[in-house]
PDB file of C-alpha atoms and ligand atoms in Angstrom:
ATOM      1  CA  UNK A   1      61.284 117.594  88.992  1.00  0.00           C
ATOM      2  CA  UNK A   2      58.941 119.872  86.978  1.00  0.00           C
ATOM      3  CA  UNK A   3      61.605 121.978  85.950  1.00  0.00           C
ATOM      4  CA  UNK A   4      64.293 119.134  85.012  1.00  0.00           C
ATOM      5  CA  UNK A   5      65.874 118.630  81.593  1.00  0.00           C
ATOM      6  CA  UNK A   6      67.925 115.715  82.817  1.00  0.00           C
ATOM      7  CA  UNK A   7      67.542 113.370  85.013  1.00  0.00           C
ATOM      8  CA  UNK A   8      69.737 110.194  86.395  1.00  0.00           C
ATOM      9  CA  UNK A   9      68.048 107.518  88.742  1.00  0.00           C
ATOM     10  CA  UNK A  10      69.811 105.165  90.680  1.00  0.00           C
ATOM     11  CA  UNK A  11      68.373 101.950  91.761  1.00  0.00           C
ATOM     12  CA  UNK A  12      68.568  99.160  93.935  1.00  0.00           C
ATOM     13  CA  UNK A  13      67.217  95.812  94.665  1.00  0.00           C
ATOM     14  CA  UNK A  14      64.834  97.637  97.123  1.00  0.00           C
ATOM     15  CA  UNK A  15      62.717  98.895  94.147  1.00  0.00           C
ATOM     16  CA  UNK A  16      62.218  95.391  92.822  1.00  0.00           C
ATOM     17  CA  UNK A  17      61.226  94.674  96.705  1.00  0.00           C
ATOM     18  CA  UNK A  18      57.470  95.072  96.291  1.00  0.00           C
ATOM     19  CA  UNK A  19      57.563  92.975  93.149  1.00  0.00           C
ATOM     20  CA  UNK A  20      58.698  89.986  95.703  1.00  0.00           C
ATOM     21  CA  UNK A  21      62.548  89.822  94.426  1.00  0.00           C
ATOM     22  CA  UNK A  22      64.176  89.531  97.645  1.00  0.00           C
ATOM     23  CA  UNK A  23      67.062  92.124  98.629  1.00  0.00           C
ATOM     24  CA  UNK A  24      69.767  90.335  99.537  1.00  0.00           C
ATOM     25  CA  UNK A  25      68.791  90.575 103.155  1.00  0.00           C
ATOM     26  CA  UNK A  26      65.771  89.124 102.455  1.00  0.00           C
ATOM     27  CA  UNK A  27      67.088  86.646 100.440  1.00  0.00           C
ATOM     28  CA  UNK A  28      69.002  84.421 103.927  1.00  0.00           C
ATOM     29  CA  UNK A  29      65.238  82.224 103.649  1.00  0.00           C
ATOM     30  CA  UNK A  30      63.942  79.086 103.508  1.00  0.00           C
ATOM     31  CA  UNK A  31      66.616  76.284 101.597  1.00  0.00           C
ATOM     32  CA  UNK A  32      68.782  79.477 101.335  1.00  0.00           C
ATOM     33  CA  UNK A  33      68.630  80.448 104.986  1.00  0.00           C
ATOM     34  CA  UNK A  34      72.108  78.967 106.081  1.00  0.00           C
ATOM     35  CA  UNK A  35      74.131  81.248 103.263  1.00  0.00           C
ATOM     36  CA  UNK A  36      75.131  84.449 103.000  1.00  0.00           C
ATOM     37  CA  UNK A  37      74.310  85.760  99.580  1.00  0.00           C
ATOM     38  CA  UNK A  38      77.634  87.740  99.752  1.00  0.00           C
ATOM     39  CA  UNK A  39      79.590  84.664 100.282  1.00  0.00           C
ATOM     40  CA  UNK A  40      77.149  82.734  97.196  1.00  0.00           C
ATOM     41  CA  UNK A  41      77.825  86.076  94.757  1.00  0.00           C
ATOM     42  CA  UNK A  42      81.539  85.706  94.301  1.00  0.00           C
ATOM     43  CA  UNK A  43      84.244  84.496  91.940  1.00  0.00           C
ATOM     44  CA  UNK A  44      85.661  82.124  94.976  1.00  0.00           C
ATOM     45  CA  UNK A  45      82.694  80.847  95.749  1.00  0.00           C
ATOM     46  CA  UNK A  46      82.350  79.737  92.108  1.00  0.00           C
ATOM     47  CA  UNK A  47      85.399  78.063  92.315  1.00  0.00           C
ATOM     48  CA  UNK A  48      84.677  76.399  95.063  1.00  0.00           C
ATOM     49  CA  UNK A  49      80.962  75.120  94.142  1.00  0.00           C
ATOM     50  CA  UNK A  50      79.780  75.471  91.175  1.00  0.00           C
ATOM     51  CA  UNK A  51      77.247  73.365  91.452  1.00  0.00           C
ATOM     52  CA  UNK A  52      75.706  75.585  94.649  1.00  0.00           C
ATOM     53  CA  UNK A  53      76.098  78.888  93.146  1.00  0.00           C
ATOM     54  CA  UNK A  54      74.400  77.648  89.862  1.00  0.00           C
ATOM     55  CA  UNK A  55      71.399  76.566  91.787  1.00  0.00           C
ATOM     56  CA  UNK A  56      71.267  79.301  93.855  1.00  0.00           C
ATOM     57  CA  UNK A  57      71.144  81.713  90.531  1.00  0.00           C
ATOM     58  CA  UNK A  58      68.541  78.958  89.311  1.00  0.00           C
ATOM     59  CA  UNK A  59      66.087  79.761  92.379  1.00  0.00           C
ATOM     60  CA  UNK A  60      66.958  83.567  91.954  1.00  0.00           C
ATOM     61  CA  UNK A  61      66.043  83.184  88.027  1.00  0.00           C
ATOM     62  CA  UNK A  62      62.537  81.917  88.670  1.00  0.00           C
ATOM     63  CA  UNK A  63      61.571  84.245  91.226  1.00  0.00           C
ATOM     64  CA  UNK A  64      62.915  87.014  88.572  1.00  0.00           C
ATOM     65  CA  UNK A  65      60.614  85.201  85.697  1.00  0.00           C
ATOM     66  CA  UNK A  66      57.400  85.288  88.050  1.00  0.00           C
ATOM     67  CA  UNK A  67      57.600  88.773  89.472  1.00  0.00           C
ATOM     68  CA  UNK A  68      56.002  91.718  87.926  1.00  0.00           C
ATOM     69  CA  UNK A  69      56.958  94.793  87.628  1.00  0.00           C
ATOM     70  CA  UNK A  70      55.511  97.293  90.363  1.00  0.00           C
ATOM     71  CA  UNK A  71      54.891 100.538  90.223  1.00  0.00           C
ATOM     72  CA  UNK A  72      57.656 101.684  91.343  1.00  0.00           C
ATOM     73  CA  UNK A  73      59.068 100.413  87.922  1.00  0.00           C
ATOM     74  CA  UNK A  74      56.399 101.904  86.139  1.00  0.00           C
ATOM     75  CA  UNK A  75      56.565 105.101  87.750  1.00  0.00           C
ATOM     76  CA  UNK A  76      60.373 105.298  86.770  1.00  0.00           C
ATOM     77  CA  UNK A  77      58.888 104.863  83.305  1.00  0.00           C
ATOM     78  CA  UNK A  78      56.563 107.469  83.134  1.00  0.00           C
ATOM     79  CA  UNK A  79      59.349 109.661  84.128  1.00  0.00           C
ATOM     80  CA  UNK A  80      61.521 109.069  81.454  1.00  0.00           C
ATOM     81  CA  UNK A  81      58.693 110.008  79.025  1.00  0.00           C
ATOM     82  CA  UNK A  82      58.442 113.442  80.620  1.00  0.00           C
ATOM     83  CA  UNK A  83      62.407 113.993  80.677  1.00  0.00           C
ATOM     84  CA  UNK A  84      64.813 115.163  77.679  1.00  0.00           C
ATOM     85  CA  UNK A  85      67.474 113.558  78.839  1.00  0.00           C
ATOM     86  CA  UNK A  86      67.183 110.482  81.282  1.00  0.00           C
ATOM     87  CA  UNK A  87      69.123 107.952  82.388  1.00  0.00           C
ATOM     88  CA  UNK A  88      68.034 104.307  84.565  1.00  0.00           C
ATOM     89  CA  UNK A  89      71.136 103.254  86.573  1.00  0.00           C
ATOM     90  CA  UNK A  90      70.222  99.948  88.149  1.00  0.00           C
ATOM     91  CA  UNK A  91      72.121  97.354  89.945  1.00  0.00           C
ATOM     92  CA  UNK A  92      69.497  95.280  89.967  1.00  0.00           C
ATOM     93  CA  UNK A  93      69.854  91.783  87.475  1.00  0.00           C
ATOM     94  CA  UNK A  94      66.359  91.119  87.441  1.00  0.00           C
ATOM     95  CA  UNK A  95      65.204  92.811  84.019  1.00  0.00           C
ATOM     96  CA  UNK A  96      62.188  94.471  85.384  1.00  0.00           C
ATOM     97  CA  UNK A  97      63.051  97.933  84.370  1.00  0.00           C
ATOM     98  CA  UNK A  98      63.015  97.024  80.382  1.00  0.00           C
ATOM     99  CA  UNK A  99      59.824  94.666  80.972  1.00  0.00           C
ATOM    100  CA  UNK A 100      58.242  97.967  82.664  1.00  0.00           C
ATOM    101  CA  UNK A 101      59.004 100.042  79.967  1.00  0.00           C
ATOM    102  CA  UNK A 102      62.140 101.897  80.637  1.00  0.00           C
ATOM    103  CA  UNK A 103      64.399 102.268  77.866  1.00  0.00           C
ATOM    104  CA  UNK A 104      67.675 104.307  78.692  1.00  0.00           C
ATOM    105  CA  UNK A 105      68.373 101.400  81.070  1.00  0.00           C
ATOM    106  CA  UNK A 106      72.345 101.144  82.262  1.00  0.00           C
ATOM    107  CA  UNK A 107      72.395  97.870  83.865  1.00  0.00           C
ATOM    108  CA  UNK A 108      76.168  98.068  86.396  1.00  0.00           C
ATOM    109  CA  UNK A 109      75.600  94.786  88.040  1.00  0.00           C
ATOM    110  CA  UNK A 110      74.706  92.452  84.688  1.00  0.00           C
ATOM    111  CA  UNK A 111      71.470  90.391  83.916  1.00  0.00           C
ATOM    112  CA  UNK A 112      70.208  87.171  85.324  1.00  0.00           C
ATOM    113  CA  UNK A 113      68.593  85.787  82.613  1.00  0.00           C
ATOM    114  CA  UNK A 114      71.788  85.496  80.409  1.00  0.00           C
ATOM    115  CA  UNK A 115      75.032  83.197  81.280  1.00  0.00           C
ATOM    116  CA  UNK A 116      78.421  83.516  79.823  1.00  0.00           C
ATOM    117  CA  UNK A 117      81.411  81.473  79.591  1.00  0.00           C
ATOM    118  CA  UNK A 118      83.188  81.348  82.791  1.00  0.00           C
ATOM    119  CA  UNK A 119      86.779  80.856  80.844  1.00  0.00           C
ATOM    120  CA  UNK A 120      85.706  83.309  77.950  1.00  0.00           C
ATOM    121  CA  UNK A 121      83.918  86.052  79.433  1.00  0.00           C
ATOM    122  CA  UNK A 122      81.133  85.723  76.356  1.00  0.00           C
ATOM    123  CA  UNK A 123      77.639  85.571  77.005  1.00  0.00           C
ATOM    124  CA  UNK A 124      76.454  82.261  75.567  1.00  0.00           C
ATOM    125  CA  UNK A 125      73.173  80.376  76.173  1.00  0.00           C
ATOM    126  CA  UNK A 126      73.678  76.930  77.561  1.00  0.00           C
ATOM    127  CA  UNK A 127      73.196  74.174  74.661  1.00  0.00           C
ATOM    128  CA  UNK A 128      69.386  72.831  74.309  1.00  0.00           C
ATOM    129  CA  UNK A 129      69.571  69.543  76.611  1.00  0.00           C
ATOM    130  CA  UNK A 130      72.551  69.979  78.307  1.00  0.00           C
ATOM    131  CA  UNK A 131      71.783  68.359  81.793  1.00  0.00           C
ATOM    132  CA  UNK A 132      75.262  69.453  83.424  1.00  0.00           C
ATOM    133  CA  UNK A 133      74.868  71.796  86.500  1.00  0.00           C
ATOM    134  CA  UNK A 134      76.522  73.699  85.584  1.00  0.00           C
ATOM    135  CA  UNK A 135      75.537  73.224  81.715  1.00  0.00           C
ATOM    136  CA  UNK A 136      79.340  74.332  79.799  1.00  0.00           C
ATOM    137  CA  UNK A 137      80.197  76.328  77.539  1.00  0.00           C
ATOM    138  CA  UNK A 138      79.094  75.095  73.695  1.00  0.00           C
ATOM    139  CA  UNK A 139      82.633  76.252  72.225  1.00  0.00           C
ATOM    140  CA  UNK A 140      85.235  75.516  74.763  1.00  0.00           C
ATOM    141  CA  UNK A 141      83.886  73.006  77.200  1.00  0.00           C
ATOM    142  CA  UNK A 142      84.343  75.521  80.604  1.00  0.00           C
ATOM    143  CA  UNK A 143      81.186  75.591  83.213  1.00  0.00           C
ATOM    144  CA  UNK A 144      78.713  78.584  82.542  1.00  0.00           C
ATOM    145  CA  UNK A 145      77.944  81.152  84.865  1.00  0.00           C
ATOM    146  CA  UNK A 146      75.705  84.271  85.554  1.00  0.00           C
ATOM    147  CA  UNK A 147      76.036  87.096  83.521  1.00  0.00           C
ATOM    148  CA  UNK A 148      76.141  89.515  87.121  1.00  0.00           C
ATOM    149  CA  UNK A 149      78.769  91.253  88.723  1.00  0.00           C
ATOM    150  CA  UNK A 150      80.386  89.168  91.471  1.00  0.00           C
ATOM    151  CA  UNK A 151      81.033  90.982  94.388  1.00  0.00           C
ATOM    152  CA  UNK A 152      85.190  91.668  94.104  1.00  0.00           C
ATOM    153  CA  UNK A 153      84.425  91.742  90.318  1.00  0.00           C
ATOM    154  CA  UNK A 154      84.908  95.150  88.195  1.00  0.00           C
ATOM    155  CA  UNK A 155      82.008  96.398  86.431  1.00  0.00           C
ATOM    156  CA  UNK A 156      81.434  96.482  82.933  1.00  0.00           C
ATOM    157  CA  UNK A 157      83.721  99.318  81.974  1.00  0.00           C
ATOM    158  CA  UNK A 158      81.421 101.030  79.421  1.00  0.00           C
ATOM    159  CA  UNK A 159      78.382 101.122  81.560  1.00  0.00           C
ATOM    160  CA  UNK A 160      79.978 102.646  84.548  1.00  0.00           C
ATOM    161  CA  UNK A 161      81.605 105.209  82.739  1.00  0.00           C
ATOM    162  CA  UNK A 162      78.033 105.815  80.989  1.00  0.00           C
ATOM    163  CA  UNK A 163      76.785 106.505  84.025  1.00  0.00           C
ATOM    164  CA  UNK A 164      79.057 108.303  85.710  1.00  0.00           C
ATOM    165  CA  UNK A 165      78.561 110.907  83.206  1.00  0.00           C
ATOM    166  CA  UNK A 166      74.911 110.481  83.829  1.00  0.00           C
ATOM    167  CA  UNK A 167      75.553 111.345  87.470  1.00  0.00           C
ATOM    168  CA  UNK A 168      77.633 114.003  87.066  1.00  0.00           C
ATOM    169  CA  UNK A 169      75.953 115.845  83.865  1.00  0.00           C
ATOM    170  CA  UNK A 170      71.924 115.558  85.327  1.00  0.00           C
ATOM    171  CA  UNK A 171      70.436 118.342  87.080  1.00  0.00           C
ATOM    172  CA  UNK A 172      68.205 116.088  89.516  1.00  0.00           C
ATOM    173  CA  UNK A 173      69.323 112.843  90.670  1.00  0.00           C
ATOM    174  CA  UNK A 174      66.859 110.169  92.741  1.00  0.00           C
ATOM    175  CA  UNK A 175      68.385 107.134  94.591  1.00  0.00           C
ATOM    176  CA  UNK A 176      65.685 104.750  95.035  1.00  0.00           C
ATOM    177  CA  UNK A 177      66.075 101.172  97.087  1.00  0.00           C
ATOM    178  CA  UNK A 178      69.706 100.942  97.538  1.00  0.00           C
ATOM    179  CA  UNK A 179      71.280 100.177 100.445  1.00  0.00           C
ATOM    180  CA  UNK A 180      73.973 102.215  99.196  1.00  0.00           C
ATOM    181  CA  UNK A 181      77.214  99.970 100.580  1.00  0.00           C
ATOM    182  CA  UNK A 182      77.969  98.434  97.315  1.00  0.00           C
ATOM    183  CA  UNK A 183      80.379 100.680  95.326  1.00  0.00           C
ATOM    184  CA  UNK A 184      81.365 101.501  93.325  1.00  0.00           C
ATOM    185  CA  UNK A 185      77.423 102.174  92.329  1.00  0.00           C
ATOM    186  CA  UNK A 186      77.165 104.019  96.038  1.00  0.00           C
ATOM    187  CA  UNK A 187      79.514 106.606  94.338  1.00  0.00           C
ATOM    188  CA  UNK A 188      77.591 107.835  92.067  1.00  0.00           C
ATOM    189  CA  UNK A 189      75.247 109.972  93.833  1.00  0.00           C
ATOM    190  CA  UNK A 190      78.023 111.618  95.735  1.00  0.00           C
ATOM    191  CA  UNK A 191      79.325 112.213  92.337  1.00  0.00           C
ATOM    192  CA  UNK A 192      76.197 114.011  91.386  1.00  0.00           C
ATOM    193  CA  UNK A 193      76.021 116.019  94.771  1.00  0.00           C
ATOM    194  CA  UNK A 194      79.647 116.893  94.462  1.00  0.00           C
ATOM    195  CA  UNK A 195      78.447 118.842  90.910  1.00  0.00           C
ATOM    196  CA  UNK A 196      75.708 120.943  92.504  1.00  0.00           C
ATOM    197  CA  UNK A 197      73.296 118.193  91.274  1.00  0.00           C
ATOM    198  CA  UNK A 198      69.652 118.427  93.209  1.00  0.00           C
ATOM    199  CA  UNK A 199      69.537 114.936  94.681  1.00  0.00           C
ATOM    200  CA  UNK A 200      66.514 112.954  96.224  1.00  0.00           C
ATOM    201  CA  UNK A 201      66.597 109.401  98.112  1.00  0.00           C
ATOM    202  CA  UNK A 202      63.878 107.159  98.565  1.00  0.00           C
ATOM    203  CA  UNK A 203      64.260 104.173 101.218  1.00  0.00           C
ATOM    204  CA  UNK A 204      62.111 103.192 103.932  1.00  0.00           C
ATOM    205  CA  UNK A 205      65.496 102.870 106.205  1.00  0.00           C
ATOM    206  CA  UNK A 206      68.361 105.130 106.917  1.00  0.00           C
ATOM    207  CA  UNK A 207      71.107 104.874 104.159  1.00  0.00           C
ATOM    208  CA  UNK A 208      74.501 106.918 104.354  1.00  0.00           C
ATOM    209  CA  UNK A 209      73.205 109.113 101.693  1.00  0.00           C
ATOM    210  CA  UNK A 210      70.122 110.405 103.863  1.00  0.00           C
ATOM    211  CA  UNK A 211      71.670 113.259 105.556  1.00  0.00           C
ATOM    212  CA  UNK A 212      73.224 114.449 102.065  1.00  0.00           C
ATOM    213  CA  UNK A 213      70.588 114.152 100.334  1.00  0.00           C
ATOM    214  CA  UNK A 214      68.610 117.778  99.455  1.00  0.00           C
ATOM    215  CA  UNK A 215      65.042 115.323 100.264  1.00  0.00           C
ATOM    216  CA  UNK A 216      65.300 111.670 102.052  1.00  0.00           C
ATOM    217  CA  UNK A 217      61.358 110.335 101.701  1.00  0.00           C
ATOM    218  CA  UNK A 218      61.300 107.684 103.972  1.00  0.00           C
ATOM    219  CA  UNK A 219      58.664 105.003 101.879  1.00  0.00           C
ATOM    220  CA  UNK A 220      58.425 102.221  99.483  1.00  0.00           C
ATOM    221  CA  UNK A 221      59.548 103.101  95.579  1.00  0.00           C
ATOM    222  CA  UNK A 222      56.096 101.489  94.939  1.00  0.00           C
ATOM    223  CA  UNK A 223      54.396 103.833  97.284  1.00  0.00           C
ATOM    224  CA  UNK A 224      56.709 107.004  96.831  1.00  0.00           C
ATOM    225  CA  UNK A 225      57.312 107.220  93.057  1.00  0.00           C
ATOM    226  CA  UNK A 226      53.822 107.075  92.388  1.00  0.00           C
ATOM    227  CA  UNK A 227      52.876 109.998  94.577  1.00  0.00           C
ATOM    228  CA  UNK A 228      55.738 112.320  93.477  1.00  0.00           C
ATOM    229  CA  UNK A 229      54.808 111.738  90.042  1.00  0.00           C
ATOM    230  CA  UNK A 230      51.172 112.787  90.717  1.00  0.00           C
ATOM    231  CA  UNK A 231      52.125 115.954  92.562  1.00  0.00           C
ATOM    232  CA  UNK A 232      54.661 117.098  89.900  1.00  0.00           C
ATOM    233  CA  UNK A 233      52.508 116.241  86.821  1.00  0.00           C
ATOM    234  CA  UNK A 234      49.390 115.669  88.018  1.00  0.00           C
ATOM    235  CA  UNK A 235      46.774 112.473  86.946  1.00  0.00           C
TER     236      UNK A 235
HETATM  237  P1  LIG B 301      70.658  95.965  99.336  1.00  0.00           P
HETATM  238  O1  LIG B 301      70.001  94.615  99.576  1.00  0.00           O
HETATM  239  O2  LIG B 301      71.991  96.226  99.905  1.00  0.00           O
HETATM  240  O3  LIG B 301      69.687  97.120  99.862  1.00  0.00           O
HETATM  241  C1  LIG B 301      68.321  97.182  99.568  1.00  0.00           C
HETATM  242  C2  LIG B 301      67.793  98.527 100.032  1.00  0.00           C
HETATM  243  O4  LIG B 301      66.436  98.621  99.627  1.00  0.00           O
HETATM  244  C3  LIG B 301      67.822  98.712 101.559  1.00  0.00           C
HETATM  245  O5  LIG B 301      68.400  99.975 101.865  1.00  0.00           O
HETATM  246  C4  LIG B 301      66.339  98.674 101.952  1.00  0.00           C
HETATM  247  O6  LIG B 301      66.053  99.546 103.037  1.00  0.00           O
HETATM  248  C5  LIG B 301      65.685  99.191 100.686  1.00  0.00           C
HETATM  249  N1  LIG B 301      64.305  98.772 100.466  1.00  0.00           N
HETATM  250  C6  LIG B 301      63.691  97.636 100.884  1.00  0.00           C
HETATM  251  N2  LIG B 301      62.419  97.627 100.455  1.00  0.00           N
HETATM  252  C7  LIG B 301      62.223  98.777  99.755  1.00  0.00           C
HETATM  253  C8  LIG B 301      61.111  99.337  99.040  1.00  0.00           C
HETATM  254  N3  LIG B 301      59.935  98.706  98.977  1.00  0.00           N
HETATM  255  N4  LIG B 301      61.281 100.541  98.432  1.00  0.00           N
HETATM  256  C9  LIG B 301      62.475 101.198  98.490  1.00  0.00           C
HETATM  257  N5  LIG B 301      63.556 100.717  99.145  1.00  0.00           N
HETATM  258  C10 LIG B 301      63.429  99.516  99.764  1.00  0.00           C
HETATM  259  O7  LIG B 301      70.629  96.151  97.753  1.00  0.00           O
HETATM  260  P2  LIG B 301      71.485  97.037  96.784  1.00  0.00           P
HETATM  261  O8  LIG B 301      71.746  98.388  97.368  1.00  0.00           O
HETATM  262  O9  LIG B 301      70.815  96.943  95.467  1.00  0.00           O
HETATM  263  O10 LIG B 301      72.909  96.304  96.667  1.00  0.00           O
HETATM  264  C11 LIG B 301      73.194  94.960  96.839  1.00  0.00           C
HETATM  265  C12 LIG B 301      73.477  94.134  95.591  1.00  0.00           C
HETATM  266  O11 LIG B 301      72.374  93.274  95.456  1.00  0.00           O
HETATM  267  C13 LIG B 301      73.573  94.788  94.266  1.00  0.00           C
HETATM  268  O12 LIG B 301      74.843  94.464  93.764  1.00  0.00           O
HETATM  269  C14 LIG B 301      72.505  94.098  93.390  1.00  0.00           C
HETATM  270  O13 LIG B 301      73.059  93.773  92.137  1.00  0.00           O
HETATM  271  C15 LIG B 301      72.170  92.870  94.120  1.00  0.00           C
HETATM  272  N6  LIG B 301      70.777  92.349  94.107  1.00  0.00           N
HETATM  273  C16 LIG B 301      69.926  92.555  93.057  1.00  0.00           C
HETATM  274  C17 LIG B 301      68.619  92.056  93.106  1.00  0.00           C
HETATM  275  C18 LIG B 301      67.673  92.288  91.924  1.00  0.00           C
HETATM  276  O14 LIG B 301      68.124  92.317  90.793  1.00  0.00           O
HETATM  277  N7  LIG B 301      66.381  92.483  92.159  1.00  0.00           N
HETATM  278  C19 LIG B 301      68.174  91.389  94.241  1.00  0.00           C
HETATM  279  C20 LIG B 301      69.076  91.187  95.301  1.00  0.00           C
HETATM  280  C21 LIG B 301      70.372  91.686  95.222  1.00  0.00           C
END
């Protein structure tokens, strides 16, 4: 890490864990308990029930506005003010990296905080009073939706690419909080070890990537980051 002119980080919703977002795992609780958040975060289920997978994204939404970032986040930060050349990958939607300070965010998965036309594809804010659930579109009448990635959904074609090159160019890459069974985002480290790229994963749990991986530090982001950062810069 001392020694790195590039570096590409890979997150999950594991590193927004200790800021109290759930992962989706942890997300099967209380009113939400009888779903399966892969069965709420899809185009069919849209389809289906609008009105469900709104309010789901609705609960999700204000957990995202009350959490903080941790410093995990801020760690992630820091690093990019040491590094030349740095890259955030996140699949997370919840915004915490920019509201943390990271800057070279690539966000695969979408944000939570802005909708888009579900007949367009724009991003659009809902119009001011709108009581519909959910609220439609100002210009052509269709429901709303999430601005996120829907499982069976491609990503946004510029961002992967983007970071792709991030994974494959870098000379260190860290996967932090990611389960690492939603691709193609699970990819990309395997991209970066398949160039000779120096890769590190953080996770408290086994992930396929472990036994790859050149150092698996079994730990929280918030606990881990922190500590790396300390022994490679000091402070
Ligand atoms: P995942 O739920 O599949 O996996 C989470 C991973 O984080 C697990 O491997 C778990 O062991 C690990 N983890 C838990 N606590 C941790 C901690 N404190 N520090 C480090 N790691 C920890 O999540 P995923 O891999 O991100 O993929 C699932 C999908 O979930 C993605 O598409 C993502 O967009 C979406 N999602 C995002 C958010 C968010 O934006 N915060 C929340 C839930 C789901």
């Amino acid at each position: 890490m001392q020694s790195s002119k590039s570096v590409a980080v890979l997150t999950g919703s594991g590193v927004s864990a200790e800021s109290v977002v759930p992962t989706f795992r942890e997300a099967q609780t209380g009113l939400w308990a009888r779903y399966n958040p892969e069965e709420l975060a899809t185009p069919e289920a849209f389809v289906r029930d609008p009105r469900l997978v709104w309010e789901w994204y609705s609960w999700r939404r204000e957990l995202v506005e009350q959490a903080i970032p941790n410093s995990g986040h801020e760690a992630l930060a820091e690093l990019e003010r040491r590094i030349p050349s740095f890259a955030l990958i996140t699949q997370n939607v919840d915004g915490l990296h920019r509201r943390a300070g990271s800057q070279s965010v690539i966000e695969l998965h979408g944000n939570i905080r802005r909708s888009k036309c579900s007949r367009e594809d724009v991003v659009v804010e809902p119009r001011e009073g709108d009581t519909d659930v959910p609220p439609s579109c100002p210009s052509c009448g269709a429901s709303l939706r999430p601005d996120v990635v829907w499982f069976g959904e491609a990503l946004p074609r510029d961002a992967f690419a983007e970071a792709f090159d991030a994974a494959r160019n870098c000379d260190l890459f860290l996967s932090v909080g990611t389960s690492g069974l939603v691709q193609p985002a699970a990819s990309l480290p395997f991209e970066a070890l398949h160039s000779g790229v120096t890769i590190i994963e953080i996770n408290p749990d086994e992930t396929p990537l472990a036994q790859h991986a050149d150092y698996a530090l079994r730990g929280r982001a918030g606990e881990v980051l922190p500590v790396l950062l300390r022994a490679a810069y000091g402070g």
